[in-house]
PDB file of C-alpha atoms in Angstrom:
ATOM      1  CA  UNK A   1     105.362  58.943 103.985  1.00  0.00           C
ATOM      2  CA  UNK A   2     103.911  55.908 102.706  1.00  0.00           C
ATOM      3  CA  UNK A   3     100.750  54.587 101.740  1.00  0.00           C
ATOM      4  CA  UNK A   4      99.167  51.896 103.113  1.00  0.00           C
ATOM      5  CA  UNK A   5     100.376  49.513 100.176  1.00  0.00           C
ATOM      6  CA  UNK A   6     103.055  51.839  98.017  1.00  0.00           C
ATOM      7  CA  UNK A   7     106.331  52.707  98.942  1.00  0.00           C
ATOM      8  CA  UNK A   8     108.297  55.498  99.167  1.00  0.00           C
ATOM      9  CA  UNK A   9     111.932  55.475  97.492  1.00  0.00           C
ATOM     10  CA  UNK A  10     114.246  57.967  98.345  1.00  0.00           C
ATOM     11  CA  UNK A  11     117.823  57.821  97.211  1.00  0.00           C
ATOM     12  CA  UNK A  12     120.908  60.725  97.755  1.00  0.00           C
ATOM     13  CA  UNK A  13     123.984  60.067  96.049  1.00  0.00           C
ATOM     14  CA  UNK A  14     123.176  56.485  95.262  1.00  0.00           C
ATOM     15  CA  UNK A  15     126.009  54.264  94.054  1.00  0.00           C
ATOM     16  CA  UNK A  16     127.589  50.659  93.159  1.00  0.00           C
ATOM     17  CA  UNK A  17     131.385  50.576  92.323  1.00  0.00           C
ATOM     18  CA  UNK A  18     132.154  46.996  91.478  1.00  0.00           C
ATOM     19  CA  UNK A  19     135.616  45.380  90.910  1.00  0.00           C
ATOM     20  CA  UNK A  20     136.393  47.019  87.416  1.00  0.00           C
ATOM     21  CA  UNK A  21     135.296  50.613  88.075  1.00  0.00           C
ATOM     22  CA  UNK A  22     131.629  52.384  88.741  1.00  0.00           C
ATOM     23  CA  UNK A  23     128.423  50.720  87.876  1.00  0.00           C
ATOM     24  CA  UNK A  24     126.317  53.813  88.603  1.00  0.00           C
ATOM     25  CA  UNK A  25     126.602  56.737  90.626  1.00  0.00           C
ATOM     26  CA  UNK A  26     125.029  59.583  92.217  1.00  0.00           C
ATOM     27  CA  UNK A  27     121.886  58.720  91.763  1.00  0.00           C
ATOM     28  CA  UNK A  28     119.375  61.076  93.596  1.00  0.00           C
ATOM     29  CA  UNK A  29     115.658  59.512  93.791  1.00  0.00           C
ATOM     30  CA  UNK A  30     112.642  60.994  95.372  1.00  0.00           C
ATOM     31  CA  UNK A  31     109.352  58.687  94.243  1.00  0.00           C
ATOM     32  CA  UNK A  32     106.001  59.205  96.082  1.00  0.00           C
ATOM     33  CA  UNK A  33     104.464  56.427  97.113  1.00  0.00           C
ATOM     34  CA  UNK A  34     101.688  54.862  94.277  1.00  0.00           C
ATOM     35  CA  UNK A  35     104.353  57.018  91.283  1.00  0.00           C
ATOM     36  CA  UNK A  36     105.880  55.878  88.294  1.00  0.00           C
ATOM     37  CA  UNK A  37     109.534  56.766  87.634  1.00  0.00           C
ATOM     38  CA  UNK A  38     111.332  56.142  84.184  1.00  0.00           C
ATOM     39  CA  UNK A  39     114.741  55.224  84.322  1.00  0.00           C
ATOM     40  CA  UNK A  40     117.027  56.169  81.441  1.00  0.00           C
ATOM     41  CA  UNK A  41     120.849  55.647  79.858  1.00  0.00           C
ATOM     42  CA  UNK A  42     123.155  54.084  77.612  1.00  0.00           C
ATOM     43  CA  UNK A  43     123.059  50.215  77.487  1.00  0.00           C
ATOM     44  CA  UNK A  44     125.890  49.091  80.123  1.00  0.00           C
ATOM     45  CA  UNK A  45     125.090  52.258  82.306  1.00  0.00           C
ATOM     46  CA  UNK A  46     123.975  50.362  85.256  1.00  0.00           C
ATOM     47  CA  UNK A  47     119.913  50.961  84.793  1.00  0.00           C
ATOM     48  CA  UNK A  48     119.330  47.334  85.268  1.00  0.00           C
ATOM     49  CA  UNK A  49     121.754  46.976  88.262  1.00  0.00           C
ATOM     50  CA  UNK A  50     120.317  50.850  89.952  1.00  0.00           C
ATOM     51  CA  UNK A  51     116.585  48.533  89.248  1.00  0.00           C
ATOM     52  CA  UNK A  52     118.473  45.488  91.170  1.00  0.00           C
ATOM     53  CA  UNK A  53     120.147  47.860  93.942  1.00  0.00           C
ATOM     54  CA  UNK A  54     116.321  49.672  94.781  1.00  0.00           C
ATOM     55  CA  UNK A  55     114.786  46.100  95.319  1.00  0.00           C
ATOM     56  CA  UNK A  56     117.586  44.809  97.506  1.00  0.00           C
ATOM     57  CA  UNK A  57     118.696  42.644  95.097  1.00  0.00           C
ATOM     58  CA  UNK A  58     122.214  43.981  94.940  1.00  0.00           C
ATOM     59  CA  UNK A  59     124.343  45.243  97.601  1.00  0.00           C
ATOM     60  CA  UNK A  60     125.302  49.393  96.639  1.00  0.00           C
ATOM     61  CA  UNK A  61     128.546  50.623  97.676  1.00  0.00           C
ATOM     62  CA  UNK A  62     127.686  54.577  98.051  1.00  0.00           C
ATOM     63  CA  UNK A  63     124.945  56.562  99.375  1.00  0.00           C
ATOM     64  CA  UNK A  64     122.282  55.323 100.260  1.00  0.00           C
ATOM     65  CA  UNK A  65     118.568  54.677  99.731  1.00  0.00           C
ATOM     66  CA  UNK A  66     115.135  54.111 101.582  1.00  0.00           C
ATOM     67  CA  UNK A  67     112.139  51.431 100.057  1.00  0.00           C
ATOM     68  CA  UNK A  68     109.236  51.440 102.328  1.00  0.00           C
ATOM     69  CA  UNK A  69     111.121  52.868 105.221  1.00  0.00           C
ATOM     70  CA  UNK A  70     114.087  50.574 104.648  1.00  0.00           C
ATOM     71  CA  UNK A  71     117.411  51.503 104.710  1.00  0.00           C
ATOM     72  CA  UNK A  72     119.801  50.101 102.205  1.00  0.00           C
ATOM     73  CA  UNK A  73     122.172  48.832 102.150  1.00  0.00           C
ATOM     74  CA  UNK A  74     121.069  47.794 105.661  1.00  0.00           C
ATOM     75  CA  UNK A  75     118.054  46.720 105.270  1.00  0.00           C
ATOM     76  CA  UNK A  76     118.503  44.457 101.846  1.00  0.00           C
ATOM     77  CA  UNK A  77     115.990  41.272 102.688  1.00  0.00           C
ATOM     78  CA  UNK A  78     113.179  43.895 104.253  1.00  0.00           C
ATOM     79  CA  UNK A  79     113.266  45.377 100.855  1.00  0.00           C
ATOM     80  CA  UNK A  80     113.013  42.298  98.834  1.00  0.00           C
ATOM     81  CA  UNK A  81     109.978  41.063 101.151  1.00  0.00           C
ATOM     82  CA  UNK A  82     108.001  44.017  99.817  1.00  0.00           C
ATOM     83  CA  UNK A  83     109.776  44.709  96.086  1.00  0.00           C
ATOM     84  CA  UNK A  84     109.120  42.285  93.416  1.00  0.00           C
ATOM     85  CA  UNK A  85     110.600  42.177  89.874  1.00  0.00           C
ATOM     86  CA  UNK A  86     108.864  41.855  86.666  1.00  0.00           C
ATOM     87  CA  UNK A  87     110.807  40.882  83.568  1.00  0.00           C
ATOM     88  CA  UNK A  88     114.738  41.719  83.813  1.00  0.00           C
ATOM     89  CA  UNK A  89     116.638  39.328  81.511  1.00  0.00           C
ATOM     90  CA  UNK A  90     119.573  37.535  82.735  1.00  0.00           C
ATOM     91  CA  UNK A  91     117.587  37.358  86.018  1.00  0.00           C
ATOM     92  CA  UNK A  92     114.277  36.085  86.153  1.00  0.00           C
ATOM     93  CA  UNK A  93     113.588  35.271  82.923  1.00  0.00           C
ATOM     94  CA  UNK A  94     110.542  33.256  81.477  1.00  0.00           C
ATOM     95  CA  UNK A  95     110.756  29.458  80.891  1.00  0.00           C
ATOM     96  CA  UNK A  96     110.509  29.048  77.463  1.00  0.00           C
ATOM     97  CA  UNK A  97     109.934  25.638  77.704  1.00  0.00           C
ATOM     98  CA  UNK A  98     106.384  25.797  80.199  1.00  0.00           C
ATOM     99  CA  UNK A  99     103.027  26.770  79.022  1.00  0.00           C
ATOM    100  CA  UNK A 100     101.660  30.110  80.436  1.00  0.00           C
ATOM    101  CA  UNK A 101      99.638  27.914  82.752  1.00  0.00           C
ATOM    102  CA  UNK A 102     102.422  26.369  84.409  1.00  0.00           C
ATOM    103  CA  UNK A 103     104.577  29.250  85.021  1.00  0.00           C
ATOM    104  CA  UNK A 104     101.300  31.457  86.660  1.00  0.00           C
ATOM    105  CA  UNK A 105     101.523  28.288  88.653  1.00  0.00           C
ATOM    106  CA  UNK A 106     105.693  28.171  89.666  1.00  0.00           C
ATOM    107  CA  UNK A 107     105.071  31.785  90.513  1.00  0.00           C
ATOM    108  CA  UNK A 108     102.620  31.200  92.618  1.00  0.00           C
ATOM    109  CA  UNK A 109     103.908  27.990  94.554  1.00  0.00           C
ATOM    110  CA  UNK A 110     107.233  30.059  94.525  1.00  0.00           C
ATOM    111  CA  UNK A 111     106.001  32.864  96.282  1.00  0.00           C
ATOM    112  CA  UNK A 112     104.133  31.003  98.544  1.00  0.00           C
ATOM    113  CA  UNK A 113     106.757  29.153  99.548  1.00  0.00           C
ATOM    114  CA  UNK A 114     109.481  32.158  99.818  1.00  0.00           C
ATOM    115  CA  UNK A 115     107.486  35.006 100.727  1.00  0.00           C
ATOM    116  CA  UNK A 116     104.055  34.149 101.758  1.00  0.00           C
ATOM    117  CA  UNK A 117     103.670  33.465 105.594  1.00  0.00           C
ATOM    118  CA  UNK A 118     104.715  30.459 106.991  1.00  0.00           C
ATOM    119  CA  UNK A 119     101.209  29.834 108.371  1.00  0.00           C
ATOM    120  CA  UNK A 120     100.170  29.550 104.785  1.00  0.00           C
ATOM    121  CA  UNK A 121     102.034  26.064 104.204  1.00  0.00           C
ATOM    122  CA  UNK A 122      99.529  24.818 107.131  1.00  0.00           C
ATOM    123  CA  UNK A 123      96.439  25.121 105.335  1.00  0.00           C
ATOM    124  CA  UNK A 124      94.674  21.987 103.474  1.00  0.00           C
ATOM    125  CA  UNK A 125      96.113  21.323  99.810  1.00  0.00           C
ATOM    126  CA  UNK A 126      92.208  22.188  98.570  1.00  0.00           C
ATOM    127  CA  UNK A 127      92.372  25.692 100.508  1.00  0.00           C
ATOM    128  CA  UNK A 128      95.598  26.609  99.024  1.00  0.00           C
ATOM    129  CA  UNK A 129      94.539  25.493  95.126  1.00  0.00           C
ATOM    130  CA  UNK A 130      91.768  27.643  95.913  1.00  0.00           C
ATOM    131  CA  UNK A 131      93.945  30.964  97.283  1.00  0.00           C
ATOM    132  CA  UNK A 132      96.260  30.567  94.108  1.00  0.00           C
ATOM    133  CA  UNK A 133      93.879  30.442  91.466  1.00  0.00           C
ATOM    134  CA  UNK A 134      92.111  33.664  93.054  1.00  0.00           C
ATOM    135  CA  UNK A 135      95.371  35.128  93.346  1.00  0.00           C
ATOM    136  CA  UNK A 136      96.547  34.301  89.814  1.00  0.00           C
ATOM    137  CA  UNK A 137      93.110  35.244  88.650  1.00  0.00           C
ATOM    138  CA  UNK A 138      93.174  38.678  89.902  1.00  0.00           C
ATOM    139  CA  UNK A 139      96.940  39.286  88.614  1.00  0.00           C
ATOM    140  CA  UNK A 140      96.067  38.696  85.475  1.00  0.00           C
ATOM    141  CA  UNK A 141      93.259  40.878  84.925  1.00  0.00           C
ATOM    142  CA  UNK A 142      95.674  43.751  86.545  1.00  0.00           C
ATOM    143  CA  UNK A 143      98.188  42.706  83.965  1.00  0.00           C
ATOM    144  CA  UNK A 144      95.283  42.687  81.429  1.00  0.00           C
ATOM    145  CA  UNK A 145      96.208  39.718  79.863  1.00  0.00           C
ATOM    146  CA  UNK A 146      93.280  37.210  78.959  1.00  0.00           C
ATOM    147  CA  UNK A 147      94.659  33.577  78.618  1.00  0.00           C
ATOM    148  CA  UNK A 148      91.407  32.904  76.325  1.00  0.00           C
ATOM    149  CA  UNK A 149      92.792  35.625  73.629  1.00  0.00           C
ATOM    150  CA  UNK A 150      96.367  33.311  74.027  1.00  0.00           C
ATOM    151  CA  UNK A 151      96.906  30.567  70.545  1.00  0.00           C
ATOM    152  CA  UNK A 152      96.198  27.595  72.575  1.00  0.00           C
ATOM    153  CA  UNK A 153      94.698  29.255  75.712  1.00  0.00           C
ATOM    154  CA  UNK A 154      96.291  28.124  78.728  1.00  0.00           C
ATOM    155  CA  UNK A 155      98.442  25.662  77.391  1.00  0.00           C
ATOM    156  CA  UNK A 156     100.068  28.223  75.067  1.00  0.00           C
ATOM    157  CA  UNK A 157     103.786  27.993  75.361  1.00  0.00           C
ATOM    158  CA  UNK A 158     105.640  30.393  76.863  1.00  0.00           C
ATOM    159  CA  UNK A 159     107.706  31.007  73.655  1.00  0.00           C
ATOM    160  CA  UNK A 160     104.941  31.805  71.157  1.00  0.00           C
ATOM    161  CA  UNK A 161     104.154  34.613  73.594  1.00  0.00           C
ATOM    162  CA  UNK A 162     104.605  38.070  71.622  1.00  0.00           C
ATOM    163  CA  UNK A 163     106.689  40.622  73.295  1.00  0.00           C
ATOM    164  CA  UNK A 164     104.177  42.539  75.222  1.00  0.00           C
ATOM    165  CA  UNK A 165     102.301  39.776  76.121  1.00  0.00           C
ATOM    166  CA  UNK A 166     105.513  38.477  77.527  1.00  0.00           C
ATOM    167  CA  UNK A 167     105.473  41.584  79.452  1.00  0.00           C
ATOM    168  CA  UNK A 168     102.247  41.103  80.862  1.00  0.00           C
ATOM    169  CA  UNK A 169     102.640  37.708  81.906  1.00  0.00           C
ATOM    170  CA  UNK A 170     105.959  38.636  84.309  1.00  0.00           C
ATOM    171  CA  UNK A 171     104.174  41.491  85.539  1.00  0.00           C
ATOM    172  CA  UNK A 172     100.971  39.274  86.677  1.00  0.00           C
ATOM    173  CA  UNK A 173     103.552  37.029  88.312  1.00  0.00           C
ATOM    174  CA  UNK A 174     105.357  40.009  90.025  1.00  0.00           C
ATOM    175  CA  UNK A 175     101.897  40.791  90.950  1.00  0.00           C
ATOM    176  CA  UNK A 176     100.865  37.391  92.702  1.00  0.00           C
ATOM    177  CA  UNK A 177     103.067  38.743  95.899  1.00  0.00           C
ATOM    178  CA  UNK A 178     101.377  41.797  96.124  1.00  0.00           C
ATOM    179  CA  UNK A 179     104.314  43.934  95.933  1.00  0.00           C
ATOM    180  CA  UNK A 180     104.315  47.642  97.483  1.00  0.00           C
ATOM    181  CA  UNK A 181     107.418  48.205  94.981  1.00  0.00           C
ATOM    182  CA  UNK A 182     107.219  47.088  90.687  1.00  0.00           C
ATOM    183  CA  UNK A 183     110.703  47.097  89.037  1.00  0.00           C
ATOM    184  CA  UNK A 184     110.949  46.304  85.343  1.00  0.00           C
ATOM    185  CA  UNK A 185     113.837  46.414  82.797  1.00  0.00           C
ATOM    186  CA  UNK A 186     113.750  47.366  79.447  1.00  0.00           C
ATOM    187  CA  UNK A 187     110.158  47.867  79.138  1.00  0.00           C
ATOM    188  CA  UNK A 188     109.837  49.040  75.592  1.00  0.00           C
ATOM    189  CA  UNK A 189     112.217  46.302  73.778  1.00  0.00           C
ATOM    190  CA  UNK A 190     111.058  45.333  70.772  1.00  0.00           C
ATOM    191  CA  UNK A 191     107.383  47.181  70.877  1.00  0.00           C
ATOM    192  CA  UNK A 192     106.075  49.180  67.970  1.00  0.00           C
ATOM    193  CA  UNK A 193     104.754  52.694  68.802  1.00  0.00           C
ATOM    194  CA  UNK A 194     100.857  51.318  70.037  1.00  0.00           C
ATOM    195  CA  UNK A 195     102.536  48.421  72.042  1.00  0.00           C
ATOM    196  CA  UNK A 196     104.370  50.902  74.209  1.00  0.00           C
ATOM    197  CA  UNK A 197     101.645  53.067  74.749  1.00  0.00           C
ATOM    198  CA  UNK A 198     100.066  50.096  76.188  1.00  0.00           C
ATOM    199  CA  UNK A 199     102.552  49.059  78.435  1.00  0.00           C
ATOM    200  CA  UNK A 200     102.806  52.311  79.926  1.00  0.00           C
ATOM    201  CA  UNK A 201      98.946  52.690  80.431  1.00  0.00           C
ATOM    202  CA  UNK A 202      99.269  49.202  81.980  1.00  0.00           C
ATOM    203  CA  UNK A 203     101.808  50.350  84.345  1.00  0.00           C
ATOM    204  CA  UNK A 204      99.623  53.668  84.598  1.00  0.00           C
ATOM    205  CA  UNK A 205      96.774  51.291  86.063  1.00  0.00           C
ATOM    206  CA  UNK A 206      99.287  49.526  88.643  1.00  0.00           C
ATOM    207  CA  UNK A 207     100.495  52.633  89.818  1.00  0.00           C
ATOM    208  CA  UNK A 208      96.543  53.661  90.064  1.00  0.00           C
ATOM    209  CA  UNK A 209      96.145  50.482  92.219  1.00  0.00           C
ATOM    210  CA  UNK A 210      99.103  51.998  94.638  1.00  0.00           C
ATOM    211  CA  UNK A 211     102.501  50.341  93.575  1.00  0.00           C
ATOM    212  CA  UNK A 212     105.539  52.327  93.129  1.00  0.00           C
ATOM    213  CA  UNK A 213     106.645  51.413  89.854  1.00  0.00           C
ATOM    214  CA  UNK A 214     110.243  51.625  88.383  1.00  0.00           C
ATOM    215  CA  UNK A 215     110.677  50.546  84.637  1.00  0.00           C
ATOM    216  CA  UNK A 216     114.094  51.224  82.149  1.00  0.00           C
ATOM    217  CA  UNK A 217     113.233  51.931  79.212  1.00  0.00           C
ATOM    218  CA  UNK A 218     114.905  54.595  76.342  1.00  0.00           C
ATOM    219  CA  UNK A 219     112.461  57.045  76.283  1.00  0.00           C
ATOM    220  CA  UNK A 220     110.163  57.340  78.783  1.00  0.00           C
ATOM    221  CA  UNK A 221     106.643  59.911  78.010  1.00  0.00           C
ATOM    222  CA  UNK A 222     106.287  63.361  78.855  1.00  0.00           C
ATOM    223  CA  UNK A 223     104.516  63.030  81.837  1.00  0.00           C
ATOM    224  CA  UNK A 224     107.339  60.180  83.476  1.00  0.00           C
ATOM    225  CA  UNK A 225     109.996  61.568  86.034  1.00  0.00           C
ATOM    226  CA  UNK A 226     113.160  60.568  84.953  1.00  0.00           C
ATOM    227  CA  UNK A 227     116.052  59.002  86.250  1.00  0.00           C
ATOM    228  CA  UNK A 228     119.272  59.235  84.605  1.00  0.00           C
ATOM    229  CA  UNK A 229     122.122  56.853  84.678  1.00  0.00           C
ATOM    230  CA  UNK A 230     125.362  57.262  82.730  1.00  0.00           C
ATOM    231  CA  UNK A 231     126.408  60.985  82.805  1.00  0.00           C
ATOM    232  CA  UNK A 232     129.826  61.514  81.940  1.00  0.00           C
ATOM    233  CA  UNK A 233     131.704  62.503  84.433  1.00  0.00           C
ATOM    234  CA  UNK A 234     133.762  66.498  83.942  1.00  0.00           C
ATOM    235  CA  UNK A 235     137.575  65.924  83.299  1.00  0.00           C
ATOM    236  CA  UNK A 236     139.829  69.144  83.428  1.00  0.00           C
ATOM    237  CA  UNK A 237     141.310  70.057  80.212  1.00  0.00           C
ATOM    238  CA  UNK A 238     144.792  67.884  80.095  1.00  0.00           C
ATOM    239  CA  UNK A 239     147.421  71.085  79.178  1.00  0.00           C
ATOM    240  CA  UNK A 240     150.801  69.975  77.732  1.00  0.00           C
ATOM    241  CA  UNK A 241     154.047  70.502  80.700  1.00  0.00           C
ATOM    242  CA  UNK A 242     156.520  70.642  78.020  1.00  0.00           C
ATOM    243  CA  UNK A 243     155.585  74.166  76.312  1.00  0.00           C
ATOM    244  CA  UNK A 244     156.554  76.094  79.303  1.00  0.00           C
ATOM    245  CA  UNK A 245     159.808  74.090  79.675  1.00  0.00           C
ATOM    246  CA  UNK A 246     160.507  74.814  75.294  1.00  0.00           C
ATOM    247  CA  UNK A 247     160.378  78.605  76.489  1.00  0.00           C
ATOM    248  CA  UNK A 248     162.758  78.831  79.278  1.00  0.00           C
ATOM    249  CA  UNK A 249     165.243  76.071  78.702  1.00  0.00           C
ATOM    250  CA  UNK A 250     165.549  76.700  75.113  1.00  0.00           C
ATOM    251  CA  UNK A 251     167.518  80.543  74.042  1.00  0.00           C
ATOM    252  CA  UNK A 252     168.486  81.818  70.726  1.00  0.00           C
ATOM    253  CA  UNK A 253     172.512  82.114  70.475  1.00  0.00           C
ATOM    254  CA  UNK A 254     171.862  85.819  70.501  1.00  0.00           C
ATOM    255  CA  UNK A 255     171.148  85.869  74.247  1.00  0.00           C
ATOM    256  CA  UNK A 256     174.859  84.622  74.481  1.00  0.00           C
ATOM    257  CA  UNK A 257     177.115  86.352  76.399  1.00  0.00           C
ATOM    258  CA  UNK A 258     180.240  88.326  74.293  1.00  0.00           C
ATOM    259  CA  UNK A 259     182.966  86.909  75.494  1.00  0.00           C
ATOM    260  CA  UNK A 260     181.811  83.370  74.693  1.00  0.00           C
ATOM    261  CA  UNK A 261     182.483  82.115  71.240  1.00  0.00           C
ATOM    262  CA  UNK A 262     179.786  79.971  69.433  1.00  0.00           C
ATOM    263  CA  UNK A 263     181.275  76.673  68.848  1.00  0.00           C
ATOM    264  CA  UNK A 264     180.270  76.108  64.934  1.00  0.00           C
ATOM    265  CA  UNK A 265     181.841  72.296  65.414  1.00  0.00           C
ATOM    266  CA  UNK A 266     179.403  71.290  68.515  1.00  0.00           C
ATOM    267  CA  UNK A 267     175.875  70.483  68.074  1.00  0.00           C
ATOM    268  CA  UNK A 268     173.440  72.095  70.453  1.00  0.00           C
ATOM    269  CA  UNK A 269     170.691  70.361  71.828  1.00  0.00           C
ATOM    270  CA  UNK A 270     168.148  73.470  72.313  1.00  0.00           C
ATOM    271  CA  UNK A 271     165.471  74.041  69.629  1.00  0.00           C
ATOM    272  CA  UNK A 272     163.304  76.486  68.314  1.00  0.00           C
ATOM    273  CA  UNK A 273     160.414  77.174  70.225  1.00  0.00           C
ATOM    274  CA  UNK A 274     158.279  76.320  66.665  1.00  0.00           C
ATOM    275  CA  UNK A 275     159.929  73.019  66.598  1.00  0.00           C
ATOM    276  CA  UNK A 276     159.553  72.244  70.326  1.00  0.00           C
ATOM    277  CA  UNK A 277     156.582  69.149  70.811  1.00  0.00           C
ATOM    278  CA  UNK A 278     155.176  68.666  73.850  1.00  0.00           C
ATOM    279  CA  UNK A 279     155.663  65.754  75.668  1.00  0.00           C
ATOM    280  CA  UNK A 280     152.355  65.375  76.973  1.00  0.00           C
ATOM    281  CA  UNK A 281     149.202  65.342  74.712  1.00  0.00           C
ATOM    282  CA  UNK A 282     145.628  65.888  75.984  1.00  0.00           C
ATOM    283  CA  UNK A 283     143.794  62.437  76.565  1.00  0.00           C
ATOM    284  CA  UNK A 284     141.084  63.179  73.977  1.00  0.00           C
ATOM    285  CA  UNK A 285     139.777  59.248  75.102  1.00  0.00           C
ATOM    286  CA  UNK A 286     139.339  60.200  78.918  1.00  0.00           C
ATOM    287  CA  UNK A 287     136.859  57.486  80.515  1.00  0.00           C
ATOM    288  CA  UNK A 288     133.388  58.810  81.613  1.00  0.00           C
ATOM    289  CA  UNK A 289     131.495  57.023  84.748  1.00  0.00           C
ATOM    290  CA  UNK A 290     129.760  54.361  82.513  1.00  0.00           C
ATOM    291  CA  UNK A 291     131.976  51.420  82.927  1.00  0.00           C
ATOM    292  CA  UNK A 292     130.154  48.602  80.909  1.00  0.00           C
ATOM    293  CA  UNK A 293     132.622  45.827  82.573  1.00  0.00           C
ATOM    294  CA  UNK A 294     131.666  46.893  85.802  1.00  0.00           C
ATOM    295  CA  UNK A 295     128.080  46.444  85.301  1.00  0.00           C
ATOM    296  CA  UNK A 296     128.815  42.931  83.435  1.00  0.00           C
ATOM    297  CA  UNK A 297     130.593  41.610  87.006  1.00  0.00           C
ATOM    298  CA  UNK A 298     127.813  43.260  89.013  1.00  0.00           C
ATOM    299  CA  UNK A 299     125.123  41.412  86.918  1.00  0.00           C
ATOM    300  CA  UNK A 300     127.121  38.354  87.017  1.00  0.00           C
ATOM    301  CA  UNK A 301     127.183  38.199  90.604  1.00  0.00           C
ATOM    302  CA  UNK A 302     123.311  38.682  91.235  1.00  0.00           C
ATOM    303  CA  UNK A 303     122.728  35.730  88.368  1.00  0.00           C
ATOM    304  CA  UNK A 304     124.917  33.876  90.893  1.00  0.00           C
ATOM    305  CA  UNK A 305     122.710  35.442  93.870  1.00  0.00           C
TER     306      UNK A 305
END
């Protein structure tokens, strides 16, 4: 059941298959509202399309899954109303060429504009300045990052950020929806051993707060549930059909009969079992489920999206 602002995610046998084989599959989630889940795999094992999928930001093609009492794949733009992203390259990436100021700013006329109520465009322009500073204001201090601590403050541009502060800036932009769902890829790119412990006590306090947080990263703490994408998939052992075939079709002449006389002149085709080769050797390269093409055309399509 949910909270009154996290939401549940429940997932049984959870899949995408795009046009070039399986991007994920069989994915099993069961996240409490308010919980943080760690999602783990090889790189081109689908973690950033499963992240895409839970936020109804990709279509799946198997199972199914519930956000917030949503159905997927039913349910897709319900989801998205109440699941926000923080940073997942490729798809809502940073713009390296605005200051920190004016992206806060873009996220927040953005989501005021795409998901805030209609009834919000109504209000005078000094009301809504007003409601998006507050809102920005609070986001970051949830994303604890203090502008004043930035280079040039405010005005610092977006490309002199350092990693996690990058981090923390998507996250208080996630944030300025007030999301009931957090998904974030790759969280621990690039961070030294104290910078990851911060991230995950910063998505410790957001979970606190009541959020269901998601995150890929490639290796999640102890105390994380896990979510695994990527597990080979069990192939029977290929056996050779040509064997068998060596042992009854080929006989030494001894088995001959007597009253047929070896002909010395004509060349037999039968060999010796020890020289017989198989005709069919086991596929020692059989393909597991992680298909790295098909999560290229699935992330291709929701950069189109």
């Amino acid at each position: 059941m949910d909270s009154p602002h996290g939401a549940a995610v429940k997932a049984e046998d959870f899949g995408l298959k795009g046009p070039r084989g399986w991007v994920f599959r069989n994915i099993a989630i069961d996240a409490a509202p308010g919980s943080i889940t760690a999602v783990e795999g090889p790189s081109g094992s689908g973690r950033t399309c499963l992240l895409l999928a839970l936020t109804g930001r990709m279509k799946p093609t198997a199972g199914h899954a519930e956000v917030g009492g949503h159905r997927l794949p039913k349910k897709m733009a319900a989801v998205r109303r109440i699941a926000a992203l923080g940073p997942v390259s490729g798809v809502n990436d940073l713009d390296q060429a605005l200051t920190v100021a004016e992206q806060l700013r873009e996220g927040a006329l953005l989501q005021r504009r795409y998901e805030g109520p209609v009834r919000a465009l109504l209000r005078p322009r000094g009301e809504r300045r007003a409601s998006a500073a507050a809102r920005i204001e609070e986001a970051l201090a949830v994303a604890g990052l203090d502008l004043a601590t930035l280079p040039k403050g405010p005005r610092t541009s977006v490309r002199d950020l350092e990693r996690l502060e990058s981090v923390r800036l998507s996250v208080a932009i996630a944030l300025l929806g007030d999301p009931r769902l957090l998904a974030l890829d790759d969280l621990d790119l690039k961070l030294s051993d104290a910078e990851r412990a911060e991230a995950w006590s910063l998505l410790r306090a957001i979970a606190a707060r009541g959020t269901t947080v998601f995150a890929v990263c490639s290796e999640a703490p102890q105390d994380i549930p896990v979510v695994r994408t990527g597990t080979p998939a069990k192939t029977p052992d290929a056996k050779p059909d040509s064997a068998p075939a060596a042992e009854t079709d080929a006989k030494p002449e001894t088995d001959a009969k007597p009253d047929a006389k070896p002909d010395t002149n004509t060349k037999t085709d039968a060999k010796p079992e020890s020289d017989a080769e198989p005709d069919a050797k086991p596929d020692t390269n059989t393909k597991t489920e992680t298909n790295t093409k098909g999560t290229d055309d699935a992330l291709a399509e929701a950069r189109r999206a």
